[in-house]
Tab-separated table of C-alpha atoms and ligand atoms in Angstrom:
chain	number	residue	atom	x	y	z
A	1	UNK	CA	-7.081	-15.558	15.563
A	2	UNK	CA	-10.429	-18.193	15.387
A	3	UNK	CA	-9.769	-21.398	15.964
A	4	UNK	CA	-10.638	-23.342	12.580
A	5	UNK	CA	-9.915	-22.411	9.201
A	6	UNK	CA	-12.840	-20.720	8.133
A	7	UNK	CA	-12.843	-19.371	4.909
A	8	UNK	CA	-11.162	-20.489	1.282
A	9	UNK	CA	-9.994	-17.645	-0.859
A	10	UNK	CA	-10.274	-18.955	-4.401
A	11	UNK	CA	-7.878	-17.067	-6.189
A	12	UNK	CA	-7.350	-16.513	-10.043
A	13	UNK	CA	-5.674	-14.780	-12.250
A	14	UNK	CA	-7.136	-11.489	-14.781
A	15	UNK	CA	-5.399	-11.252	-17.937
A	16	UNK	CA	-3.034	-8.921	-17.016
A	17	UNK	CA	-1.534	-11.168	-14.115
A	18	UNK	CA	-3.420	-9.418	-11.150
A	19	UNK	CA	-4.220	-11.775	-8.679
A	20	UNK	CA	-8.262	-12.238	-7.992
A	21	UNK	CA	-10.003	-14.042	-5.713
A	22	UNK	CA	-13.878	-14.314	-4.119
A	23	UNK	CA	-13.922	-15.600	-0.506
A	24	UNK	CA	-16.228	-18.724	0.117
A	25	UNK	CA	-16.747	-19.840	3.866
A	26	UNK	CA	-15.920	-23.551	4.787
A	27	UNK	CA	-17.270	-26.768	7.428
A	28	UNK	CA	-14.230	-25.618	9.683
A	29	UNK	CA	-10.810	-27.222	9.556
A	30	UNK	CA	-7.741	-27.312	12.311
A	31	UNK	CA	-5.193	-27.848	9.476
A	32	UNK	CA	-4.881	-27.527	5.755
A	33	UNK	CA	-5.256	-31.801	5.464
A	34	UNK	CA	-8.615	-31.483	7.306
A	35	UNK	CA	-9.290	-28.789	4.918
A	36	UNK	CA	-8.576	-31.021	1.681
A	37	UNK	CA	-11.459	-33.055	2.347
A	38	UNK	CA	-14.086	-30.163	2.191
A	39	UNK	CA	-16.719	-30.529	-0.665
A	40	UNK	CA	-16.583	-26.745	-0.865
A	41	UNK	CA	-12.642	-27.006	-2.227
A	42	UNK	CA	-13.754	-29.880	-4.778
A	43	UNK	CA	-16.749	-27.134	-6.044
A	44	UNK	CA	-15.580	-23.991	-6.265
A	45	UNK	CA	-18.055	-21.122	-6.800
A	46	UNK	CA	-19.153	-18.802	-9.898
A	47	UNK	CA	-17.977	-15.654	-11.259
A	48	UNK	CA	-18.925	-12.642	-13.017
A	49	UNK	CA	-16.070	-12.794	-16.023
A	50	UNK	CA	-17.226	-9.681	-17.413
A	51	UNK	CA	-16.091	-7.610	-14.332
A	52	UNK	CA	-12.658	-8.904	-14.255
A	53	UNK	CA	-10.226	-7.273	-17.038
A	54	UNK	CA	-10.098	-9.974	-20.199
A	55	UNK	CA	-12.210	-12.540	-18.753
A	56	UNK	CA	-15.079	-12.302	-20.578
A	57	UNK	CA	-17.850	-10.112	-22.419
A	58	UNK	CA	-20.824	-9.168	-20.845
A	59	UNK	CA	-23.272	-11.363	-22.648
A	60	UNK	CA	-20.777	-14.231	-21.938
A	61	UNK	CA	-19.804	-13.835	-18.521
A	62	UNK	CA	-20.666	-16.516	-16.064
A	63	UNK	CA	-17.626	-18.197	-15.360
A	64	UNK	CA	-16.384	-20.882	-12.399
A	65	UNK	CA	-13.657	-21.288	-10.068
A	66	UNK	CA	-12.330	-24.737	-10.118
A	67	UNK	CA	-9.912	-25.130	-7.053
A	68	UNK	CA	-6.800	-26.926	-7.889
A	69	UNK	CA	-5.816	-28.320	-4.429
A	70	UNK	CA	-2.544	-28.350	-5.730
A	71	UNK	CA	-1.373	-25.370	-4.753
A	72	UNK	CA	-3.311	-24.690	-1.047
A	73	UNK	CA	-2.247	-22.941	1.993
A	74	UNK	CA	-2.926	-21.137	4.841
A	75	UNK	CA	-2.869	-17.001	4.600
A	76	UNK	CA	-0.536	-15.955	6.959
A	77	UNK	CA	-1.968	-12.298	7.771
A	78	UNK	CA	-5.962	-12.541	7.396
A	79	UNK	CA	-7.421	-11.791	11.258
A	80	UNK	CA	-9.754	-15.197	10.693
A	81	UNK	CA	-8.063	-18.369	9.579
A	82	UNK	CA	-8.172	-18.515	5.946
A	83	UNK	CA	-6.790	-20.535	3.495
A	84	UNK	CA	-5.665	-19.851	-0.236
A	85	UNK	CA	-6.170	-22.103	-3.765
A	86	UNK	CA	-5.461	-20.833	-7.088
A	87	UNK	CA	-7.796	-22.365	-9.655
A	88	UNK	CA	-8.658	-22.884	-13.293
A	89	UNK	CA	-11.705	-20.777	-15.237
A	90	UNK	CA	-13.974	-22.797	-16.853
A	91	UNK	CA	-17.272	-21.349	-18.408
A	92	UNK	CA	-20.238	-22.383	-16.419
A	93	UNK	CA	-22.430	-25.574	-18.049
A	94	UNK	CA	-19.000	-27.066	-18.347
A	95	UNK	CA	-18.297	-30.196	-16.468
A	96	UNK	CA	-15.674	-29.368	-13.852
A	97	UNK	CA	-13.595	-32.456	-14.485
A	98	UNK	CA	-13.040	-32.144	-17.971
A	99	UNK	CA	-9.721	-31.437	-19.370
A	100	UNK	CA	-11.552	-28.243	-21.119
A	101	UNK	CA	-9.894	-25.440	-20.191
A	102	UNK	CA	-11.220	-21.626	-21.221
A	103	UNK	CA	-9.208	-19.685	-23.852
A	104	UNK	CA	-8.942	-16.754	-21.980
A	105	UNK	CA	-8.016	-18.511	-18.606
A	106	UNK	CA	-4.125	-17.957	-18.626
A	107	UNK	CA	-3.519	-20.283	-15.875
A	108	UNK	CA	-5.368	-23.378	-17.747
A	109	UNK	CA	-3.608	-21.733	-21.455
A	110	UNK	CA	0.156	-22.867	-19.212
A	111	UNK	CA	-1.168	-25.865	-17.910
A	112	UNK	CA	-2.353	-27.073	-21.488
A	113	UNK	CA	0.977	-25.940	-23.027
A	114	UNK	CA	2.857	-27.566	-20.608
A	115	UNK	CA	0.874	-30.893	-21.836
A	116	UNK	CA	1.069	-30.182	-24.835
A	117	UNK	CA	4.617	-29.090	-25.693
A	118	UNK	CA	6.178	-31.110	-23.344
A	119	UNK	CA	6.122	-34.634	-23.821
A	120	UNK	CA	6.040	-36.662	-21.224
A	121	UNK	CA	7.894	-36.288	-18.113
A	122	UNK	CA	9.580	-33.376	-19.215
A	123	UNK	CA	8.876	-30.001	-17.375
A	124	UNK	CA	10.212	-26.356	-17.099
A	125	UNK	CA	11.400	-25.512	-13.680
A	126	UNK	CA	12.222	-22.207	-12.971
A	127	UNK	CA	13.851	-20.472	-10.703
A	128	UNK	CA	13.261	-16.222	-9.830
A	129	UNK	CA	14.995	-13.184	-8.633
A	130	UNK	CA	12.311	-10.876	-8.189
A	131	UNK	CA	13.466	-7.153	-7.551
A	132	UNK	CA	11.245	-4.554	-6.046
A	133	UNK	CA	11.478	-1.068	-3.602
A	134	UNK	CA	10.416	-0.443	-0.112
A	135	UNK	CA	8.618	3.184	-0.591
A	136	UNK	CA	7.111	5.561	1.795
A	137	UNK	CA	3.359	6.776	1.277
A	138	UNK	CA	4.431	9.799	-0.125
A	139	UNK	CA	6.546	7.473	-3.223
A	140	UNK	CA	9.780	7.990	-2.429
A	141	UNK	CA	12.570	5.654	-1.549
A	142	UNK	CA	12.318	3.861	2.416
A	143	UNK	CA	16.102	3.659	2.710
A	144	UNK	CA	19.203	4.853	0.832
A	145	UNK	CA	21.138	1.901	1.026
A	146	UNK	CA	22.971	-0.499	-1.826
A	147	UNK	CA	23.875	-3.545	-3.067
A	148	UNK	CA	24.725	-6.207	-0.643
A	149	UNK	CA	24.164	-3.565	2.646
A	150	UNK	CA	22.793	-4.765	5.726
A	151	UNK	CA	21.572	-3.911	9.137
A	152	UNK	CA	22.075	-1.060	10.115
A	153	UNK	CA	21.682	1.478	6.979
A	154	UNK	CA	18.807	-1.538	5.143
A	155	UNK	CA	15.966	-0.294	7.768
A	156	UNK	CA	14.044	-2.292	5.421
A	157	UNK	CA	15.532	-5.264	6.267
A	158	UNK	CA	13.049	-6.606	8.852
A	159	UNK	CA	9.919	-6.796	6.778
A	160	UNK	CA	12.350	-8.325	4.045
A	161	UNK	CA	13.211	-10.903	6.386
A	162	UNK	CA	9.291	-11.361	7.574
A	163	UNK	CA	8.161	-11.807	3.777
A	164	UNK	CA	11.315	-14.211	3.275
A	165	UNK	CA	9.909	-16.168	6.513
A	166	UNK	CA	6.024	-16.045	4.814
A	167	UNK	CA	6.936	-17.437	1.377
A	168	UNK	CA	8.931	-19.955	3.220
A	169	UNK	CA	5.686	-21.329	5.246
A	170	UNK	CA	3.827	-21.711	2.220
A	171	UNK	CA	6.475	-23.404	0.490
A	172	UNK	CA	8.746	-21.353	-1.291
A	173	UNK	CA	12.296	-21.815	-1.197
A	174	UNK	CA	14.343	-18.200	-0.985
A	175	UNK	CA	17.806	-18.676	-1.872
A	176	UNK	CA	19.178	-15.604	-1.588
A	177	UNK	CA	17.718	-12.457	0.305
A	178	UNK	CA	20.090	-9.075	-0.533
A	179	UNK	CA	19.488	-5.281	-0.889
A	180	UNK	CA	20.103	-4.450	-4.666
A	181	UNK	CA	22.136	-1.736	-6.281
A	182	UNK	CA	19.174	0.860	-5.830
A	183	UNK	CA	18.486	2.788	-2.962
A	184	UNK	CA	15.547	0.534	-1.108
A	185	UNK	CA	15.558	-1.920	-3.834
A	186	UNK	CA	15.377	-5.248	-2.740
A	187	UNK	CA	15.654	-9.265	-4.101
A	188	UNK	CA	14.678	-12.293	-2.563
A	189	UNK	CA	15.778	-14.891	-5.402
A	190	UNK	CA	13.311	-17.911	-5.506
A	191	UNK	CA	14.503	-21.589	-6.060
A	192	UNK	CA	13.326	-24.048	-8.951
A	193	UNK	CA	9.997	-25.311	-9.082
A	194	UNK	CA	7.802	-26.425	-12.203
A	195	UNK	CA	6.851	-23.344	-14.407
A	196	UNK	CA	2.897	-23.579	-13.188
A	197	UNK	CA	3.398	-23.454	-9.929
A	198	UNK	CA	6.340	-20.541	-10.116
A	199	UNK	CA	3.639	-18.628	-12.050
A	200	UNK	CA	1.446	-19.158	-8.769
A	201	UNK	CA	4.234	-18.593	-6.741
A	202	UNK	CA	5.128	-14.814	-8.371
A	203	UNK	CA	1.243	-13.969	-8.118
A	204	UNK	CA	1.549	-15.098	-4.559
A	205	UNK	CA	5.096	-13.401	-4.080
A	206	UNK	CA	3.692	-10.101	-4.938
A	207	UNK	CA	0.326	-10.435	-3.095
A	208	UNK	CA	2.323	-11.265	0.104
A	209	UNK	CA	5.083	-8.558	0.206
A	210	UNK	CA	2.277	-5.825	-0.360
A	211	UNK	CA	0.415	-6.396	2.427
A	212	UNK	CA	3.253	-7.637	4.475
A	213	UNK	CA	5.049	-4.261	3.932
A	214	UNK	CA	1.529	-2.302	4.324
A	215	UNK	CA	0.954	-3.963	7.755
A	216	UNK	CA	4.571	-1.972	8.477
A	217	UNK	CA	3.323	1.037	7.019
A	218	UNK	CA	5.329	1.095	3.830
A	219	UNK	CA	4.816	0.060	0.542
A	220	UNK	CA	6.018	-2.258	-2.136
A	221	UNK	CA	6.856	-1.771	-5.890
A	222	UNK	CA	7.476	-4.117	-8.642
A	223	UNK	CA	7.403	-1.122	-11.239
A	224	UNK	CA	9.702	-1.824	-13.278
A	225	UNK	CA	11.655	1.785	-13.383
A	226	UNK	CA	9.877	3.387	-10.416
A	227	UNK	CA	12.867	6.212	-10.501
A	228	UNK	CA	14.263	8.060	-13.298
A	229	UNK	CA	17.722	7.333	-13.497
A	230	UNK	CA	18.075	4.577	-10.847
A	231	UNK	CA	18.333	0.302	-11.166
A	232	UNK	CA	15.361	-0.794	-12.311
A	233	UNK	CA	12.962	-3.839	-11.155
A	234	UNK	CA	13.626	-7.011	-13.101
A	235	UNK	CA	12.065	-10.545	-12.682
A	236	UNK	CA	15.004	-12.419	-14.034
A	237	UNK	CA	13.719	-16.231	-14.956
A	238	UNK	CA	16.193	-19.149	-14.871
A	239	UNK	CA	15.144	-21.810	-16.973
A	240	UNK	CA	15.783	-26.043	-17.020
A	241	UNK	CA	13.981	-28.667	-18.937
A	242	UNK	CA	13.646	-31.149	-16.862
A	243	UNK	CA	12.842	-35.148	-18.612
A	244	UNK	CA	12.513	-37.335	-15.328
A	245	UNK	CA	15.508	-37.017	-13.446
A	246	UNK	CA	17.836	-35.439	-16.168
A	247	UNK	CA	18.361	-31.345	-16.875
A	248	UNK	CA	18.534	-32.189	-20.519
A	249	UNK	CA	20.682	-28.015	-20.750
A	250	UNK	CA	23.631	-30.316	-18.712
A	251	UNK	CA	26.084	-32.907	-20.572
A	252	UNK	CA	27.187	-36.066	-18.849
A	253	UNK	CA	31.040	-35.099	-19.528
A	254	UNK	CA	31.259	-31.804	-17.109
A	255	UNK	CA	30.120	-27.916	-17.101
A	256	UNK	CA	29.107	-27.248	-20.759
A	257	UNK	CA	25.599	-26.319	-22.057
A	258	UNK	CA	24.119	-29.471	-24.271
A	259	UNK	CA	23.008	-28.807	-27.402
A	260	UNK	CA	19.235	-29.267	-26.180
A	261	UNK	CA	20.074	-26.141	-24.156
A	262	UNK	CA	21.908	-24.130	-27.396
A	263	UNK	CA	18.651	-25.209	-29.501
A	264	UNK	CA	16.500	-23.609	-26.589
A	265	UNK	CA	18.525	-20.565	-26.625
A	266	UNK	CA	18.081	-20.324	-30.267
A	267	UNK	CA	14.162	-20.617	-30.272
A	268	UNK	CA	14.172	-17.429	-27.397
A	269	UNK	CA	16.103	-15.551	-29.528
A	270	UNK	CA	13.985	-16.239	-32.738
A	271	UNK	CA	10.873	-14.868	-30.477
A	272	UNK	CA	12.304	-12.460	-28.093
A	273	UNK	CA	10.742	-9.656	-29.488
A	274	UNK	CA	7.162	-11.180	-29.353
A	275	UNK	CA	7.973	-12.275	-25.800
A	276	UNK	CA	8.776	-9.024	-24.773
A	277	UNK	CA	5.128	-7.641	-25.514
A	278	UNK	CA	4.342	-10.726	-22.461
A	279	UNK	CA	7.339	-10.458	-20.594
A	280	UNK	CA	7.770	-6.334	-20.426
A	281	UNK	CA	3.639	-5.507	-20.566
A	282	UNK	CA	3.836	-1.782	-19.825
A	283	UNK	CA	4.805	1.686	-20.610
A	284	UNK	CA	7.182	1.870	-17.720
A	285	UNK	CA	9.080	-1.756	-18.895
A	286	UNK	CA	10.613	-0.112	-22.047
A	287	UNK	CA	12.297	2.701	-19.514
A	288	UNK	CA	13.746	-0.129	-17.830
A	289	UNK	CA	15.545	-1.684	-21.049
A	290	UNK	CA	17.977	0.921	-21.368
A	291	UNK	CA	21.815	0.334	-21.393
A	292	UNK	CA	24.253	0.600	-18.298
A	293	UNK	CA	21.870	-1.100	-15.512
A	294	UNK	CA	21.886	-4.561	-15.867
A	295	UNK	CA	18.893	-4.703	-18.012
A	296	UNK	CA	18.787	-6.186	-21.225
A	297	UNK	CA	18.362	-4.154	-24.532
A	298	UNK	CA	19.648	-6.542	-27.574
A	299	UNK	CA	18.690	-9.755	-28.514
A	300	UNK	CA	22.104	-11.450	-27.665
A	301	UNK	CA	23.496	-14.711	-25.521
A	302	UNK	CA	26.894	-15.165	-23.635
A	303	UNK	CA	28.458	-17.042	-20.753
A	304	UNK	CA	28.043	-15.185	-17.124
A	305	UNK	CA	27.819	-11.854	-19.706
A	306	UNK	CA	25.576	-9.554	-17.988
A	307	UNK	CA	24.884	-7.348	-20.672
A	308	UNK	CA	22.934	-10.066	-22.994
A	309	UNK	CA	19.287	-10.934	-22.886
A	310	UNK	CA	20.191	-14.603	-22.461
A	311	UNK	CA	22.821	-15.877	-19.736
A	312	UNK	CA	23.944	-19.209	-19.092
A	313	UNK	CA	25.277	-18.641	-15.752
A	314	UNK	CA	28.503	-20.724	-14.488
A	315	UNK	CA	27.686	-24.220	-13.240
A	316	UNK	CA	29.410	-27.430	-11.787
A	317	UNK	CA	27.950	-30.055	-12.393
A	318	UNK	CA	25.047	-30.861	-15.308
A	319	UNK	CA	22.182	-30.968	-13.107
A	320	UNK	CA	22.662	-27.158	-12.514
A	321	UNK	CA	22.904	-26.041	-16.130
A	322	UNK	CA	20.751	-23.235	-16.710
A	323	UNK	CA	19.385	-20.654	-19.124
A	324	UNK	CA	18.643	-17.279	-17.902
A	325	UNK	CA	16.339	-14.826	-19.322
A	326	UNK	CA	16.845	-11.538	-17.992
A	327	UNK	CA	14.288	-9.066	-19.691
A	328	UNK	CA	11.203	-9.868	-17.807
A	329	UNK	CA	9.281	-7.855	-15.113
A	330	UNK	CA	6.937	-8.201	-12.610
A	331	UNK	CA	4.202	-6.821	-14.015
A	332	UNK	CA	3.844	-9.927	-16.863
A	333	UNK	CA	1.292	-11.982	-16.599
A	334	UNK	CA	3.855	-15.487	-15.478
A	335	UNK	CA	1.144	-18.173	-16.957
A	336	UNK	CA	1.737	-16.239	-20.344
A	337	UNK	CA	4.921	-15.445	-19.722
A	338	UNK	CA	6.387	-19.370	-19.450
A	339	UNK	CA	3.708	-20.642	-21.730
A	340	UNK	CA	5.536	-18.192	-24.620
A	341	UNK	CA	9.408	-19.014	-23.183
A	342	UNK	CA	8.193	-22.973	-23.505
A	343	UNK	CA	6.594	-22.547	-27.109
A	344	UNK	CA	9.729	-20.771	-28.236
A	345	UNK	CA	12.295	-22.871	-26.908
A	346	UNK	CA	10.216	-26.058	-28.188
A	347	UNK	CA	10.292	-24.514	-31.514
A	348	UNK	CA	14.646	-24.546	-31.222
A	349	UNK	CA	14.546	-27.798	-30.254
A	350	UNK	CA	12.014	-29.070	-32.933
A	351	UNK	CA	13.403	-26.837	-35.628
A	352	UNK	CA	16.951	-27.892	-34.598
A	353	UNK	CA	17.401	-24.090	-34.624
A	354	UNK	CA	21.368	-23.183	-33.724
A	355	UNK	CA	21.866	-19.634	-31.783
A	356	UNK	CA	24.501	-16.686	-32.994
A	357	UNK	CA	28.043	-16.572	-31.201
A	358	UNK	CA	27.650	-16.218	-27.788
A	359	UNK	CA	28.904	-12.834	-27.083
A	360	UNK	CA	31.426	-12.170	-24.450
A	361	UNK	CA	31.891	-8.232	-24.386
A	362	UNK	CA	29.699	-5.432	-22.704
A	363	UNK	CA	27.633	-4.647	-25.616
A	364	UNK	CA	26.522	-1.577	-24.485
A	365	UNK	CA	30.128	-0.522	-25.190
A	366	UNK	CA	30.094	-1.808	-28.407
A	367	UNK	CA	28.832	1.254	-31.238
A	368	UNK	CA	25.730	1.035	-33.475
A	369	UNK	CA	27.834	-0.088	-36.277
A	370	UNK	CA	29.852	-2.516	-34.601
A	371	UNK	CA	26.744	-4.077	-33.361
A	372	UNK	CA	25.408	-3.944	-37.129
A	373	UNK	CA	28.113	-5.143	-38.521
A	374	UNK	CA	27.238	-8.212	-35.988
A	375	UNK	CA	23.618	-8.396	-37.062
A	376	UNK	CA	22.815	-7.647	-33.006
A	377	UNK	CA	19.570	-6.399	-33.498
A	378	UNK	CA	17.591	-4.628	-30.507
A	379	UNK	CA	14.285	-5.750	-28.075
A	380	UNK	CA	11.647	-3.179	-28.901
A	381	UNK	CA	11.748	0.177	-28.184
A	382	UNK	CA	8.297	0.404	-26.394
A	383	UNK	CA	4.738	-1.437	-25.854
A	384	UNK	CA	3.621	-0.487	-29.138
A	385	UNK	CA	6.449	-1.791	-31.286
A	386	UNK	CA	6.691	-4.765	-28.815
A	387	UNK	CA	2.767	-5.659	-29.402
A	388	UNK	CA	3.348	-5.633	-33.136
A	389	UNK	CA	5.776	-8.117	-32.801
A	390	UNK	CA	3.474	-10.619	-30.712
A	391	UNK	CA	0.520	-10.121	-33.434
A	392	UNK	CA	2.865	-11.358	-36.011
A	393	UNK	CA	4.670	-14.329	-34.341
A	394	UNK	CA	2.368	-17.650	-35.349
A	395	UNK	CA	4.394	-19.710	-33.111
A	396	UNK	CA	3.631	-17.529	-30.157
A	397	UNK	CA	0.239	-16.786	-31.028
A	398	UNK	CA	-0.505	-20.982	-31.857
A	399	UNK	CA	0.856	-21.454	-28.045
A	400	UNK	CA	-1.269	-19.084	-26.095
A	401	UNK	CA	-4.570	-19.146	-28.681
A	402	UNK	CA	-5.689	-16.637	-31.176
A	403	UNK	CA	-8.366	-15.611	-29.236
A	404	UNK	CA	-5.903	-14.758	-26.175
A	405	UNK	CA	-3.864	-12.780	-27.836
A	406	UNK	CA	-5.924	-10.803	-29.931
A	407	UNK	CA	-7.976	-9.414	-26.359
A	408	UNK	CA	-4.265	-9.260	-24.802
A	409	UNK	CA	-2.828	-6.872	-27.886
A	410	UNK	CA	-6.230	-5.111	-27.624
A	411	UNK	CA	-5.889	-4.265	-24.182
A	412	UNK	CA	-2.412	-3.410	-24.120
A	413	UNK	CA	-2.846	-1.210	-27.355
A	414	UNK	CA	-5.202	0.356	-25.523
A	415	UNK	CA	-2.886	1.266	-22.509
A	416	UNK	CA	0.027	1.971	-25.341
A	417	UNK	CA	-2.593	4.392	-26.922
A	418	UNK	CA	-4.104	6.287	-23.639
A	419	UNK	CA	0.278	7.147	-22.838
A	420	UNK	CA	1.110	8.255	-26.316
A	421	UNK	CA	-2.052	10.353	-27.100
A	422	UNK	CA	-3.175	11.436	-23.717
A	423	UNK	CA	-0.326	11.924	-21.749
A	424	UNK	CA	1.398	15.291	-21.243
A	425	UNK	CA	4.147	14.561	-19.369
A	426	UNK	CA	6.682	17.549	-16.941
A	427	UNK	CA	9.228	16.420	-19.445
A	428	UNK	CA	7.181	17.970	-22.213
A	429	UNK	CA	6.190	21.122	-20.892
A	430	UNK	CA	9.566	21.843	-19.976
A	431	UNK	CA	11.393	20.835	-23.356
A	432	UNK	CA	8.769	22.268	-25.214
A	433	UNK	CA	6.752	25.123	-23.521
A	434	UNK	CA	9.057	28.424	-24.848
A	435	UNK	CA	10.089	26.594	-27.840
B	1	LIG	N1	18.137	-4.519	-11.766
B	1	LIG	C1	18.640	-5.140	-12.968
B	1	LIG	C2	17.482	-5.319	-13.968
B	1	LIG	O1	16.685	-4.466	-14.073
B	1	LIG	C3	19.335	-6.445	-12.706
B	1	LIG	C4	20.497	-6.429	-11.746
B	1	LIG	C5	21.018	-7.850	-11.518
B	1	LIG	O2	21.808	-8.354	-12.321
B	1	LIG	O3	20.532	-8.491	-10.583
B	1	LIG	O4	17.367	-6.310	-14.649
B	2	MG	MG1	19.175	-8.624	-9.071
C-alpha cells in the first residue's frame, strides 16, 4: 500500500445506474481532510458523453465531472491509495458553479427534484434491504443455505461480514446482516440517510460487494430472479419525509400513520405502474413479480402485509413511521428511482389524494374476481407494458424531464425489443419443437 492518497476516482453514474468513473492523479494526501483541499477535487476533469450509455450524442459529447466533496472516501481494495467522489455532469463551456445541471445527468435530475419538490427543510431519507447471491464462476449457487442460517452451512458468511465491515468505513450504517430464504442469497439492510446520498450509497453498495466477493473468488448478483423458481433479489426502499426534525408519516398521539403519510401512499399508488418501468428496468424484473415469494405483483397497501406493493411496517413511536415500497430492484437506476417515488408522493400530498383500504389478506390467495370485484389492479406484466406506462405519466415525466425519459424508454424499448424478437429461449424449443 503507498503511502499518500494518490489518485481520485471521479465516479458517475450512466443512465442505466452503472457506476462510471475516470481516474485523475492527485498532490498526495495522508488522509481524506488533506485530500479536501486539493484543487484537482474542486476541478474535476472532462468526458467523452457519447461513449457512456445515455449520456450524450456524438456531436454533443464533451461533458465534465464536477466532484461533489460531499460524498468522498477512501477505496478500501485499490493496491495504491485511492480515494472515491461521485459527481454531477455538466456540459463543458458551462460554469462549474452554476446551479445548471444536465438533463440527462440522473444524479443532478434527483438533486434538482429534491429542491424542487421539497420545500425547504424537508427531505426523503431512505432506508435499504438490498438482496443479492454469492455464485460460483460457473453461475450456480455458493451455498445451499436459508433464511436466518449461520456459520457453519452460510460459507458465505465471511465475505458478507467483510463487505458489511467496508460499507461501514465509508459510512454506511448496516442494520441487519442475514442469509435470505434462497439458497446463497444474502441481505445486508442499510439504515436511513437522505435519498441522494442512498442513491450513491446503492451504486457504491454494489460496486463494493463485486469486487469484494471477486477478491474471494466468487461472485455477486443483484439479478433480480437469477434462478427459475427460487426467491428473487429485491431492493426494498423504506421511505420518511423528513421537515427539520419531524417524520411528518408519524402523529404526535402514538403508532398511527399521519395523513401526510396516507396522501404519500396514495400518490405511489396513482404512479406505480410508471415507476415500475424505473424501479424494475429489465427483462429479468418482471420474472421476479410473480406471486408466492415475497415480491409484489398488485398495486395494493396494508399494515406489516407482505403481499402488497406498499407496507407500512409496525412502529413505536412517530419518528419511526415509515412507508415501504417493496417492488424495486437493484438494477434501477436509484437517482431516477427516488426522484419518481418523491414526484409521486408530492403529487398525494398536493392533490390531497386519499389511498384504497389498506388490505390485510394474502392477496395472492385472493381469485381474479375477488380481486376485481376490489378494483386491485396489477404492476405490469413486463418491460414493455411497464415503459408504456412511464411515456404516459406527465407527472413522472415533468419530474425527471422530457428529454430523460424519452432516451430512457428508447433504450429500454430497445432491450424489451432485442428479448421479444431475438431471443429463442430452451423453454421454446422444448414446448414448441414437435408441436
Ligand atoms: N426476496 C423477496 C423479494 O424479492 C423479499 C423477501 C423479504 O421480504 O425480505 O422482494
Ligand atoms: Mg429480504
Amino acid at each position: 500500500m503507498s503511502e499518500q492518497i494518490e489518485y481520485i476516482e471521479l465516479r458517475f453514474s450512466d443512465i442505466l445506474g452503472r457506476l462510471k468513473a475516470m481516474i485523475i492523479p492527485c498532490k498526495g494526501a495522508d488522509t481524506i481532510e488533506e485530500l479536501r483541499k486539493d484543487p484537482a477535487l474542486k476541478k474535476g476533469t472532462s468526458l467523452d458523453g457519447s461513449s457512456v450509455t445515455g449520456l450524450a450524442s456524438v456531436e454533443l459529447s464533451d461533458l465534465r465531472l464536477v466532484p461533489d466533496p460531499n460524498f468522498l472516501f477512501e477505496l478500501p481494495y485499490a493496491a495504491r491509495r485511492t480515494a472515491a467522489v461521485m459527481c454531477f455532469l455538466k456540459r463543458k463551456g458551462d460554469d462549474p458553479d452554476s446551479g445548471f445541471k444536465y438533463q440527462r445527468d440522473t444524479r443532478g435530475i434527483l438533486h434538482t427534484v429534491c429542491e424542487e419538490y421539497l420545500p425547504g427543510k424537508m427531505q426523503l431519507k431512505v432506508k435499504i434491504e438490498p438482496e443479492f447471491h454469492f455464485i460460483t464462476s460457473d453461475r450456480n449457487v455458493f451455498d445451499t443455505a436459508g433464511y436466518a442460517d449461520t456459520y457453519p452451512r452460510n460459507y458465505g458468511g465471511d465475505v458478507l461480514l467483510e463487505i458489511a465491515s467496508a460499507v461501514r468505513e465509508i459510512g454506511m450504517q448496516p442494520r441487519v446482516i442475514h442469509h435470505e430464504a434462497g439458497e446463497a442469497q444474502q441481505e445486508i439492510e442499510i439504515d436511513y440517510v437522505d435519498s441522494i446520498r442512498m442513491a450513491d450509497f446503492i451504486l457504491t453498495f454494489k460496486n463494493l460487494a463485486q469486487t469484494l466477493a471477486l477478491s474471494q473468488e466468487m461472485d455477486v448478483t443483484f439479478m433480480p430472479k437469477p434462478f427459475e423458481g427460487a426467491a428473487g433479489n429485491g431492493l426494498h426502499c423504506h421511505l420518511q419525509l423528513w421537515d427539520g426534525n419531524a417524520n411528518l408519516f408519524g402523529r404526535n398521539d402514538g403508532n398511527r400513520l399521519s395523513d401526510i403519510g396516507r396522501k404519500f401512499i396514495a400518490g405511489l399508488l396513482k404512479h406505480a405502474k410508471a415507476i415500475t418501468a424505473i424501479a424494475n428496468p429489465s427483462v429479468n424484473s418482471y420474472k421476479r413479480l410473480v406471486p408466492h415469494h415475497e415480491a409484489p405483483v398488485y398495486i395494493t397497501w396494508g399494515f406489516m402485509n407482505r403481499t402488497v406493493l406498499v407496507r407500512v411496517p409496525l412502529f413505536e413511536k412517530p419518528e419511526k413511521a415509515a412507508v415501504e415500497l417493496r417492488s424495486p430492484d437493484s438494477m434501477a437506476n436509484p437517482y431516477l428511482l427516488f426522484a419518481a417515488i418523491i414526484a409521486a408522493g408530492m403529487d398525494g400530498i398536493e392533490n390531497d389524494l386519499s389511498p384504497p383500504d389498506p388490505r390485510s389478506e394474502d392477496i395472492f390467495a385472493l381469485s381474479d374476481e375477488e380481486r376485481m370485484s376490489l378494483a386491485i389492479e396489477s404492476l405490469p406484466a413486463n418491460l414493455g407494458e411497464a415503459l408504456e406506462e412511464l411515456k404516459k405519466d406527465e407527472v413522472i415525466r415533468k419530474a425527471l424531464g422530457k428529454e430523460m425519459v424519452d432516451t430512457y424508454v428508447r433504450i429500454k424499448r430497445d432491450e424489451w425489443r432485442e428479448y421479444t424478437n431475438s431471443i429463442v429461449t430452451l423453454w421454446e424449443w422444448k414446448k414448441y419443437h414437435s408441436h
